[in-house]
GROMACS .gro file of C-alpha atoms in nm:
model
  119
    1MET     CA    1  12.974  -9.765   1.693
    2PRO     CA    2  12.745  -9.860   1.400
    3ARG     CA    3  12.725 -10.219   1.529
    4THR     CA    4  12.605 -10.093   1.868
    5ARG     CA    5  12.330  -9.894   1.698
    6VAL     CA    6  12.219 -10.196   1.497
    7VAL     CA    7  12.203 -10.416   1.807
    8LEU     CA    8  12.013 -10.148   2.001
    9LEU     CA    9  11.768 -10.103   1.713
   10ALA     CA   10  11.712 -10.480   1.696
   11VAL     CA   11  11.637 -10.491   2.069
   12LEU     CA   12  11.393 -10.199   2.042
   13ILE     CA   13  11.211 -10.357   1.750
   14SER     CA   14  11.184 -10.695   1.920
   15THR     CA   15  11.038 -10.542   2.238
   16GLN     CA   16  10.782 -10.334   2.046
   17ALA     CA   17  10.670 -10.592   1.792
   18GLY     CA   18  10.381 -10.816   1.883
   19ALA     CA   19  10.269 -10.638   2.198
   20ALA     CA   20  10.034 -10.846   2.410
   21PRO     CA   21   9.664 -10.791   2.343
   22PRO     CA   22   9.446 -10.644   2.618
   23HIS     CA   23   9.402 -10.877   2.916
   24MET     CA   24   9.242 -10.887   3.261
   25SER     CA   25   9.450 -10.767   3.556
   26ASP     CA   26   9.312 -10.703   3.906
   27GLY     CA   27   8.960 -10.741   3.769
   28MET     CA   28   8.992 -10.486   3.488
   29LEU     CA   29   9.084 -10.502   3.121
   30VAL     CA   30   9.425 -10.342   3.065
   31ASP     CA   31   9.672 -10.292   2.781
   32ASP     CA   32  10.020 -10.444   2.760
   33HIS     CA   33  10.150 -10.167   2.992
   34GLY     CA   34   9.887 -10.236   3.259
   35MET     CA   35   9.687  -9.922   3.178
   36THR     CA   36   9.309  -9.943   3.222
   37LEU     CA   37   9.096  -9.963   2.908
   38TYR     CA   38   8.757  -9.792   2.890
   39ALA     CA   39   8.439  -9.827   2.688
   40PHE     CA   40   8.182  -9.554   2.629
   41ALA     CA   41   7.825  -9.641   2.725
   42GLY     CA   42   7.693  -9.408   2.455
   43HIS     CA   43   7.838  -9.583   2.150
   44GLY     CA   44   7.527  -9.647   1.946
   45SER     CA   45   7.644  -9.945   1.750
   46PRO     CA   46   7.904 -10.209   1.814
   47ASP     CA   47   8.211 -10.214   1.590
   48ALA     CA   48   8.199  -9.837   1.538
   49THR     CA   49   8.363  -9.553   1.721
   50ALA     CA   50   8.234  -9.198   1.736
   51CYS     CA   51   8.497  -9.057   1.973
   52GLU     CA   52   8.660  -8.761   1.797
   53GLY     CA   53   8.788  -8.415   1.891
   54ASP     CA   54   8.789  -8.351   2.268
   55CYS     CA   55   8.661  -8.702   2.328
   56GLU     CA   56   8.959  -8.854   2.144
   57ARG     CA   57   9.203  -8.623   2.324
   58ASN     CA   58   9.070  -8.735   2.664
   59PHE     CA   59   9.007  -9.098   2.569
   60PRO     CA   60   9.243  -9.192   2.284
   61PRO     CA   61   9.170  -9.520   2.107
   62ALA     CA   62   9.348  -9.837   2.218
   63ILE     CA   63   9.542  -9.904   1.897
   64ALA     CA   64   9.617 -10.262   1.792
   65ASP     CA   65   9.954 -10.347   1.642
   66PRO     CA   66   9.955 -10.459   1.277
   67SER     CA   67  10.039 -10.814   1.388
   68ASP     CA   68   9.764 -10.834   1.655
   69LYS     CA   69   9.483 -11.082   1.598
   70PRO     CA   70   9.126 -11.082   1.733
   71THR     CA   71   9.029 -11.325   2.011
   72ALA     CA   72   8.698 -11.466   2.133
   73ARG     CA   73   8.597 -11.140   2.307
   74LEU     CA   74   8.841 -10.893   2.154
   75SER     CA   75   8.792 -10.770   1.800
   76ILE     CA   76   8.977 -10.512   1.595
   77ILE     CA   77   8.779 -10.233   1.432
   78LYS     CA   78   8.881  -9.934   1.218
   79THR     CA   79   8.876  -9.581   1.353
   80ALA     CA   80   8.758  -9.287   1.141
   81LYS     CA   81   9.129  -9.228   1.068
   82GLY     CA   82   9.173  -9.587   0.948
   83GLU     CA   83   9.368  -9.705   1.254
   84ARG     CA   84   9.316 -10.052   1.401
   85GLN     CA   85   9.142 -10.018   1.738
   86TRP     CA   86   9.075 -10.286   1.997
   87ALA     CA   87   8.710 -10.353   2.086
   88TYR     CA   88   8.569 -10.570   2.366
   89GLN     CA   89   8.251 -10.754   2.270
   90GLY     CA   90   8.207 -10.497   1.994
   91ARG     CA   91   8.263 -10.192   2.216
   92PRO     CA   92   8.560  -9.974   2.110
   93LEU     CA   93   8.832  -9.954   2.376
   94HIS     CA   94   9.003  -9.634   2.484
   95HIS     CA   95   9.278  -9.521   2.719
   96GLY     CA   96   9.202  -9.257   2.982
   97ARG     CA   97   9.433  -8.956   2.949
   98MET     CA   98   9.388  -8.883   3.319
   99ASP     CA   99   9.537  -9.221   3.418
  100LYS     CA  100   9.906  -9.182   3.500
  101LYS     CA  101  10.015  -9.527   3.616
  102PRO     CA  102   9.905  -9.891   3.581
  103GLY     CA  103   9.595  -9.960   3.787
  104ASP     CA  104   9.461  -9.603   3.772
  105HIS     CA  105   9.098  -9.576   3.662
  106GLN     CA  106   9.026  -9.206   3.702
  107GLY     CA  107   8.785  -9.209   3.408
  108ASP     CA  108   8.548  -9.457   3.574
  109GLY     CA  109   8.200  -9.306   3.556
  110LEU     CA  110   8.317  -8.982   3.394
  111ASN     CA  111   8.016  -8.792   3.261
  112GLY     CA  112   7.811  -9.098   3.352
  113ALA     CA  113   7.928  -9.263   3.032
  114TRP     CA  114   8.284  -9.401   3.057
  115TYR     CA  115   8.359  -9.724   3.235
  116PRO     CA  116   8.646  -9.973   3.258
  117ILE     CA  117   8.576 -10.328   3.144
  118ARG     CA  118   8.547 -10.534   3.462
  119GLN     CA  119   8.566 -10.907   3.510
   0.00000   0.00000   0.00000
């Protein structure tokens, strides 16, 4: 039985480590699970996030894995809590809590401020 647990743990670790960075799918930027990523039009300065409280509950940050590396358009910034968050061209990226399955983009245009990154 212990050997089975070790093998299962190894499989879980290998599938979680090094998740793919955000990428374009069907014309929108998505995470490694195909979930739409959003930016907030009201962020005053690039490379900073001001989404806390209710904002963070509805649009949680798109967290980068410790092994993730920036790309030409994707950077990694620090949240107020010190977490590594993906940013697209300096704009912090967030998930939409209202999205339930890959391809959903229910937060598009919410409060006139949230939008998915489109190709």
